Coordinates of C-alpha atoms and ligand atoms in Angstrom, one line a residue:
M1 CA 72.6 165.0 100.6
K2 CA 70.5 162.0 99.5
Y3 CA 73.4 159.5 100.1
A4 CA 74.7 161.0 103.4
I5 CA 74.8 159.1 106.6
D6 CA 71.8 159.4 109.0
E7 CA 71.9 160.4 112.7
Q8 CA 72.2 156.7 113.8
G9 CA 75.2 156.1 111.6
Y10 CA 73.5 154.3 108.7
Y11 CA 73.5 154.6 105.0
G12 CA 70.1 153.0 104.3
A13 CA 70.3 149.6 105.8
F14 CA 74.1 149.5 106.2
G15 CA 76.5 150.8 108.8
G16 CA 75.9 151.3 112.5
A17 CA 78.3 150.6 115.4
Y18 CA 78.4 147.0 116.5
I19 CA 81.0 147.4 119.2
P20 CA 81.8 146.0 122.6
E21 CA 80.1 148.0 125.3
M22 CA 83.6 149.0 126.7
L23 CA 84.2 151.1 123.6
Y24 CA 80.8 152.8 123.6
A25 CA 81.9 156.0 125.4
N26 CA 85.0 156.3 123.3
I27 CA 83.2 156.0 120.0
Q28 CA 80.6 158.5 121.2
A29 CA 83.3 161.0 122.2
L30 CA 85.0 160.6 118.9
K31 CA 81.8 161.1 117.0
E32 CA 81.0 164.3 118.8
R33 CA 84.5 165.8 118.6
Y34 CA 84.8 164.9 114.9
K35 CA 81.5 166.6 114.1
E36 CA 82.5 169.7 116.1
L37 CA 86.0 170.0 114.6
I38 CA 85.1 169.8 111.0
R39 CA 82.8 172.8 111.5
E40 CA 85.7 174.9 113.0
D41 CA 87.6 177.2 110.7
A42 CA 90.8 176.9 112.7
F43 CA 90.8 173.1 112.3
N44 CA 90.0 173.2 108.6
Q45 CA 92.7 175.8 108.0
E46 CA 95.3 173.7 109.8
L47 CA 94.2 170.6 107.8
D48 CA 94.3 172.5 104.5
Q49 CA 97.8 173.8 105.2
L50 CA 99.1 170.3 105.9
L51 CA 97.4 168.9 102.8
H52 CA 99.0 171.7 100.8
D53 CA 102.5 171.8 102.3
Y54 CA 103.1 168.3 103.5
V55 CA 101.0 166.1 101.2
G56 CA 101.4 168.3 98.1
R57 CA 97.8 169.0 97.3
P58 CA 96.0 169.8 95.2
S59 CA 97.0 166.7 93.2
P60 CA 96.9 167.4 89.4
L61 CA 93.9 166.4 87.2
Y62 CA 95.8 165.3 84.1
Y63 CA 94.3 165.0 80.7
A64 CA 95.8 161.7 79.4
A65 CA 96.0 162.5 75.7
R66 CA 97.4 159.2 74.4
L67 CA 95.2 157.0 76.6
S68 CA 92.2 159.1 75.4
T69 CA 93.2 158.5 71.8
H70 CA 93.6 154.8 72.4
Y71 CA 90.0 154.6 73.8
N72 CA 88.5 157.3 71.6
T73 CA 87.1 159.3 74.5
R74 CA 88.4 162.0 77.0
I75 CA 90.2 160.6 80.0
Y76 CA 91.3 162.6 83.0
L77 CA 93.6 161.0 85.7
K78 CA 93.3 162.3 89.2
R79 CA 96.9 162.0 90.3
E80 CA 96.7 160.7 93.9
D81 CA 99.9 158.8 93.1
L82 CA 101.8 162.1 93.4
N83 CA 100.9 162.6 97.1
H84 CA 103.5 162.2 99.8
T85 CA 103.9 158.4 100.5
G86 CA 102.5 157.7 97.0
A87 CA 98.7 157.2 97.5
H88 CA 95.5 158.6 98.7
K89 CA 95.7 157.0 102.2
I90 CA 97.6 160.0 103.6
N91 CA 94.5 162.3 103.1
N92 CA 92.8 160.3 105.8
T93 CA 95.7 159.7 108.2
I94 CA 96.5 163.5 108.2
G95 CA 92.9 164.3 109.1
Q96 CA 92.7 161.7 111.8
I97 CA 96.1 162.6 113.4
L98 CA 95.0 166.2 113.7
L99 CA 91.8 165.0 115.3
A100 CA 93.7 162.8 117.7
Q101 CA 96.0 165.7 118.6
K102 CA 92.9 168.0 119.3
M103 CA 91.4 165.2 121.5
G104 CA 94.6 165.1 123.6
K105 CA 95.5 161.5 122.6
R106 CA 99.2 160.6 122.9
R107 CA 99.1 157.1 121.6
I108 CA 98.0 155.9 118.1
I109 CA 97.2 152.4 117.0
A110 CA 96.3 151.0 113.6
E111 CA 96.0 147.7 111.8
T112 CA 97.4 147.0 108.4
G113 CA 97.3 144.2 105.8
A114 CA 99.5 145.2 102.9
G115 CA 101.3 147.7 105.1
Q116 CA 100.2 150.8 103.1
H117 CA 97.9 152.1 105.8
G118 CA 100.5 151.3 108.4
V119 CA 103.1 153.4 106.5
A120 CA 100.7 156.3 106.1
T121 CA 99.9 156.1 109.9
A122 CA 103.6 155.8 110.9
T123 CA 104.3 158.8 108.7
V124 CA 101.8 161.1 110.4
C125 CA 102.8 159.9 113.9
A126 CA 106.3 160.9 113.2
L127 CA 105.1 164.3 111.9
M128 CA 103.2 164.9 115.1
G129 CA 105.6 163.2 117.5
L130 CA 103.0 160.6 118.7
E131 CA 103.6 157.0 119.8
C132 CA 102.6 154.6 117.1
K133 CA 101.7 150.8 117.3
V134 CA 100.7 148.9 114.2
Y135 CA 99.1 145.5 114.4
M136 CA 99.9 143.2 111.5
G137 CA 99.3 139.5 110.8
A138 CA 102.5 137.5 111.1
K139 CA 101.9 136.1 107.6
D140 CA 101.5 139.6 106.2
I141 CA 104.7 140.7 107.9
L142 CA 106.6 138.1 105.9
R143 CA 104.8 139.0 102.6
Q144 CA 105.2 142.8 103.0
S145 CA 108.7 143.2 104.4
P146 CA 109.6 146.5 102.6
N147 CA 106.6 148.2 104.2
V148 CA 107.4 146.7 107.6
A149 CA 110.9 148.2 107.3
R150 CA 109.4 151.6 106.3
M151 CA 107.2 151.7 109.4
R152 CA 110.1 150.8 111.7
L153 CA 112.3 153.5 110.1
L154 CA 109.5 156.0 110.7
G155 CA 109.6 155.1 114.4
A156 CA 106.5 152.8 114.6
E157 CA 106.4 149.6 116.5
V158 CA 105.0 146.8 114.3
I159 CA 103.3 144.1 116.4
P160 CA 103.0 140.6 114.8
V161 CA 99.6 138.9 115.3
H162 CA 99.8 135.1 115.5
S163 CA 96.1 134.3 116.0
G164 CA 93.7 132.9 113.4
S165 CA 94.9 133.1 109.8
E166 CA 97.6 135.6 110.8
T167 CA 96.2 138.2 108.3
L168 CA 94.3 141.5 108.3
K169 CA 91.1 140.4 110.1
D170 CA 93.2 139.0 113.0
A171 CA 95.2 142.2 113.2
T172 CA 91.9 144.1 113.4
N173 CA 90.7 142.1 116.3
E174 CA 94.0 142.7 118.1
A175 CA 93.8 146.5 117.5
I176 CA 90.3 146.6 118.9
R177 CA 91.5 144.6 122.0
D178 CA 94.3 147.2 122.5
W179 CA 91.8 150.0 122.2
I180 CA 89.5 148.5 124.8
S181 CA 92.5 148.3 127.2
H182 CA 93.6 151.9 126.7
P183 CA 90.5 153.9 125.8
E184 CA 91.6 157.1 127.5
T185 CA 95.0 157.7 125.9
T186 CA 94.6 156.0 122.5
H187 CA 93.1 156.9 119.1
Y188 CA 92.6 154.1 116.6
I189 CA 93.2 155.2 113.0
I190 CA 91.2 153.0 110.6
G191 CA 92.4 153.2 107.0
S192 CA 89.3 152.9 104.9
V193 CA 85.6 153.8 104.9
V194 CA 84.9 150.7 107.1
G195 CA 84.5 150.0 110.8
P196 CA 81.8 151.3 113.3
D197 CA 80.2 154.7 112.9
P198 CA 81.7 157.4 112.8
Y199 CA 84.6 155.9 110.9
P200 CA 83.0 155.4 107.5
D201 CA 81.7 158.9 107.4
M202 CA 84.8 160.4 108.9
V203 CA 87.2 158.7 106.4
A204 CA 84.9 159.6 103.5
H205 CA 85.0 163.2 104.7
F206 CA 88.8 163.4 104.8
Q207 CA 89.0 161.7 101.4
S208 CA 86.3 163.9 99.8
V209 CA 89.0 166.5 99.1
I210 CA 89.6 164.3 96.0
S211 CA 86.2 165.1 94.3
K212 CA 86.2 168.7 95.7
E213 CA 89.4 169.3 93.7
I214 CA 88.1 167.4 90.6
R215 CA 85.1 169.7 90.3
V216 CA 87.3 172.8 90.3
Q217 CA 89.9 171.3 88.0
L218 CA 87.4 169.9 85.5
Q219 CA 85.7 173.3 85.4
Q220 CA 89.1 174.8 84.4
H221 CA 89.8 172.1 81.8
T222 CA 86.4 171.9 80.2
G223 CA 84.1 174.7 81.4
S224 CA 81.9 172.3 83.5
P225 CA 82.5 170.7 86.9
L226 CA 80.7 167.5 86.0
P227 CA 82.2 164.5 84.3
T228 CA 80.3 161.8 82.4
A229 CA 81.7 159.1 84.7
V230 CA 84.0 158.6 87.7
I231 CA 85.9 155.4 87.9
A232 CA 87.8 154.1 91.0
C233 CA 89.0 150.8 92.4
V234 CA 87.6 149.5 95.7
G235 CA 89.2 147.6 98.5
G236 CA 87.5 149.0 101.6
G237 CA 86.3 151.8 99.3
S238 CA 88.0 155.0 100.5
N239 CA 89.5 156.4 97.3
A240 CA 86.2 155.6 95.6
A241 CA 84.2 157.3 98.3
G242 CA 86.5 160.3 98.1
A243 CA 86.3 160.5 94.3
F244 CA 82.5 160.0 94.3
H245 CA 81.6 162.2 97.2
H246 CA 80.8 165.6 95.6
F247 CA 79.1 163.8 92.7
L248 CA 76.7 161.6 94.7
D249 CA 73.8 163.9 94.3
E250 CA 74.6 164.7 90.6
A251 CA 72.4 162.1 88.9
S252 CA 74.0 162.7 85.5
V253 CA 77.4 161.5 86.7
Q254 CA 77.9 157.8 86.3
L255 CA 79.8 156.2 89.3
I256 CA 81.8 153.1 88.6
A257 CA 83.6 151.1 91.3
V258 CA 86.0 148.2 90.4
E259 CA 86.6 145.3 92.7
A260 CA 89.4 142.7 92.4
A261 CA 88.2 139.5 90.9
G262 CA 91.5 137.8 91.6
K263 CA 92.0 134.6 89.5
G264 CA 88.3 134.8 88.5
L265 CA 84.9 135.1 90.3
D266 CA 84.2 131.3 90.6
T267 CA 87.7 130.2 91.4
G268 CA 87.6 130.7 95.1
Y269 CA 90.5 133.1 94.7
T270 CA 88.8 136.5 94.7
A271 CA 88.2 139.7 96.6
A272 CA 85.0 140.7 94.8
T273 CA 82.9 141.4 97.8
M274 CA 79.8 142.7 95.9
A275 CA 79.8 140.0 93.3
Q276 CA 80.4 137.1 95.8
G277 CA 79.3 138.5 99.2
S278 CA 76.2 139.0 101.2
P279 CA 75.1 141.3 104.0
G280 CA 76.5 140.6 107.5
L281 CA 78.7 142.1 110.2
I282 CA 82.4 142.8 109.8
H283 CA 84.7 145.2 111.7
G284 CA 81.8 146.7 113.7
S285 CA 79.4 147.5 110.9
R286 CA 76.6 146.0 108.8
T287 CA 77.7 145.7 105.2
Y288 CA 78.5 143.3 102.4
L289 CA 81.2 140.7 103.1
M290 CA 82.5 137.4 101.7
Q291 CA 81.4 134.7 104.1
S292 CA 80.9 130.9 104.2
P293 CA 77.3 129.6 104.4
D294 CA 77.7 129.4 108.2
G295 CA 78.8 133.0 108.5
Q296 CA 82.6 132.7 108.8
I297 CA 84.5 135.4 107.0
T298 CA 86.3 133.9 104.0
E299 CA 89.9 134.7 103.2
P300 CA 90.1 137.0 100.2
Y301 CA 92.6 136.8 97.4
S302 CA 93.9 139.4 94.9
I303 CA 97.3 140.0 93.2
S304 CA 97.1 143.5 94.8
A305 CA 97.5 143.4 98.5
G306 CA 95.5 146.7 99.0
L307 CA 92.3 145.2 97.5
D308 CA 92.6 142.0 99.4
Y309 CA 89.9 142.8 102.0
P310 CA 86.8 140.5 102.6
G311 CA 84.4 143.5 103.3
I312 CA 83.5 146.8 101.8
G313 CA 82.4 150.1 103.4
P314 CA 78.7 150.5 104.2
L315 CA 78.3 153.5 101.9
H316 CA 79.2 151.2 99.0
A317 CA 76.7 148.5 100.1
H318 CA 74.1 151.3 100.0
L319 CA 75.2 152.7 96.6
Y320 CA 75.1 149.1 95.3
V321 CA 71.6 148.2 96.5
S322 CA 70.2 151.6 95.5
K323 CA 71.9 151.3 92.1
R324 CA 73.5 154.7 92.4
A325 CA 76.9 153.2 91.5
S326 CA 77.8 150.2 89.5
Y327 CA 80.3 147.6 90.8
L328 CA 82.4 145.9 88.2
Q329 CA 85.2 143.4 88.5
A330 CA 88.7 143.0 87.0
T331 CA 90.9 140.0 87.3
D332 CA 94.6 139.9 88.2
D333 CA 95.5 139.5 84.5
E334 CA 93.2 142.3 83.3
A335 CA 94.8 144.6 85.9
L336 CA 98.3 143.7 84.8
Q337 CA 97.6 144.3 81.2
A338 CA 96.0 147.7 82.0
A339 CA 99.0 148.7 84.1
Y340 CA 101.4 147.8 81.2
R341 CA 99.2 149.8 78.8
L342 CA 99.4 152.9 81.1
M343 CA 103.1 152.6 81.4
R344 CA 103.6 152.6 77.7
L345 CA 101.0 155.2 76.7
E346 CA 101.5 157.7 79.5
G347 CA 104.8 157.0 81.2
I348 CA 103.0 156.4 84.5
I349 CA 103.6 153.2 86.6
P350 CA 100.3 152.8 88.6
A351 CA 99.7 150.8 91.8
L352 CA 98.3 147.3 91.1
E353 CA 95.1 148.4 93.0
T354 CA 94.6 151.3 90.6
A355 CA 95.3 149.0 87.6
H356 CA 91.9 147.4 88.3
A357 CA 90.2 150.7 87.7
L358 CA 92.1 151.1 84.5
A359 CA 91.1 147.7 83.3
V360 CA 87.5 148.8 83.1
L361 CA 88.4 151.1 80.2
E362 CA 88.6 147.9 78.1
K363 CA 85.1 146.8 79.1
E364 CA 83.0 149.9 79.2
S365 CA 82.7 152.0 76.1
F366 CA 82.4 155.8 76.2
M367 CA 81.6 158.3 73.5
P368 CA 84.3 160.6 72.0
D369 CA 82.8 163.6 73.8
D370 CA 82.4 161.9 77.2
K371 CA 84.6 163.1 80.1
V372 CA 85.9 160.2 82.1
V373 CA 87.7 160.9 85.4
L374 CA 89.7 158.0 86.8
C375 CA 91.1 158.1 90.3
L376 CA 94.8 157.1 90.0
S377 CA 94.9 156.1 93.7
G378 CA 98.6 155.2 94.0
R379 CA 102.0 154.7 92.4
G380 CA 103.5 151.4 91.5
D381 CA 106.9 151.5 93.1
K382 CA 105.8 149.0 95.6
D383 CA 104.6 146.6 92.9
L384 CA 107.7 146.6 90.7
E385 CA 108.6 143.0 91.5
T386 CA 105.2 141.8 90.4
Y387 CA 105.3 143.8 87.2
I388 CA 108.7 142.5 86.3
K389 CA 107.8 138.9 87.2
H390 CA 104.7 139.0 84.9
K391 CA 106.2 141.1 82.1
D392 CA 106.6 138.1 79.7
D393 CA 102.8 137.6 79.8
E394 CA 102.2 141.1 78.3
Q395 CA 99.7 140.8 75.4
D396 CA 100.5 143.7 73.1
Ligands
PLP1 C1 94.9 150.8 100.0 C2 94.8 151.2 98.5 C3 93.6 151.0 97.8 C4 92.4 150.4 98.4 O1 91.8 151.0 99.5 P1 90.5 151.9 99.4 O2 90.1 152.2 100.8 O3 89.5 151.0 98.7 O4 90.8 153.1 98.6 C5 93.6 151.4 96.5 N1 94.7 152.0 95.9 C6 95.8 152.1 96.6 C7 97.0 152.7 95.8 C8 96.0 151.7 97.9 O5 97.1 151.9 98.5

């Protein structure tokens, strides 16, 4: 595995564990137990069973005939939108909750911005009967009230964070503070391939079920497990990491990640970390992030709350500098148009995050015989209001 993490927790120059000393023992114990458990048959069988019976895996790989005709190529959609709770995030929270249970943890904490990771965490805590506290910026609580209601219905306590800009990065600081105060009893579930080692590798491992299934399903569809290209949107980068994982060492497979350009790259309203960011430290790891000249993290913007993150996982920083994957951008408007197109051509309402990946089909051209796999990371029920509001701008 040329693109695998090394013993010190780095992908090339990126990653590591830049954490307060008080968490060192915790992180070390987590790393050791995680590495042991993923080698144990009993753990993997239990995980597979839950993925099958509770999440509904394998998710279909769907040949999108009308979308394919429209773009004159062959397009396959990996239907993570059909998972329980409507997105890929549950693949990770199911894995981590099982790990927490095996480590004897009784208390789960998480932070959330849009609320999607909070809901996926509250769901698995209810499933396992574990206490769940979700830190969330006070501003985000107001903006994302349906997800706050969902978390509370599922039995989680949502804790408003009033410090700083009252958004995701402040909620993250508060979650880390909580973990420092309760290291023995508590497991911290991080929602993407970000954070200190071992999180980026662990989350990528749990999400890698996506590309494991794609290989088998594409073999059935086409007689070969390898596509021409894999396309996925990136916020922190977990659905992309999962969709890329089993193709990283297959040089013939083009890997395309799509960031949210927001209102446009040079407008100051963007979440395009690779296009606008530079290396630095965020959330306990060395990676690319959007920062001011004096190193302050800048507030990201995107129409899609799930891509509204100022950093990106260290694996992606490595794939970017090593040129293994390309990082493209789509604006709010391009994403909206792509979403409306999918609705009309295929009868699927995608999440706004996913719509950014779909927007790339307008920019990249593929050959008629190419096989393009696109990770349909989530469903658009949560985004209905936005879609309705912008409907009059549809350009068809
Ligand atoms: C959270 C979310 C994303 C972005 O997170 P990644 O870690 O980059 O995958 C993408 N799509 C959907 C549907 C989401 O809920």
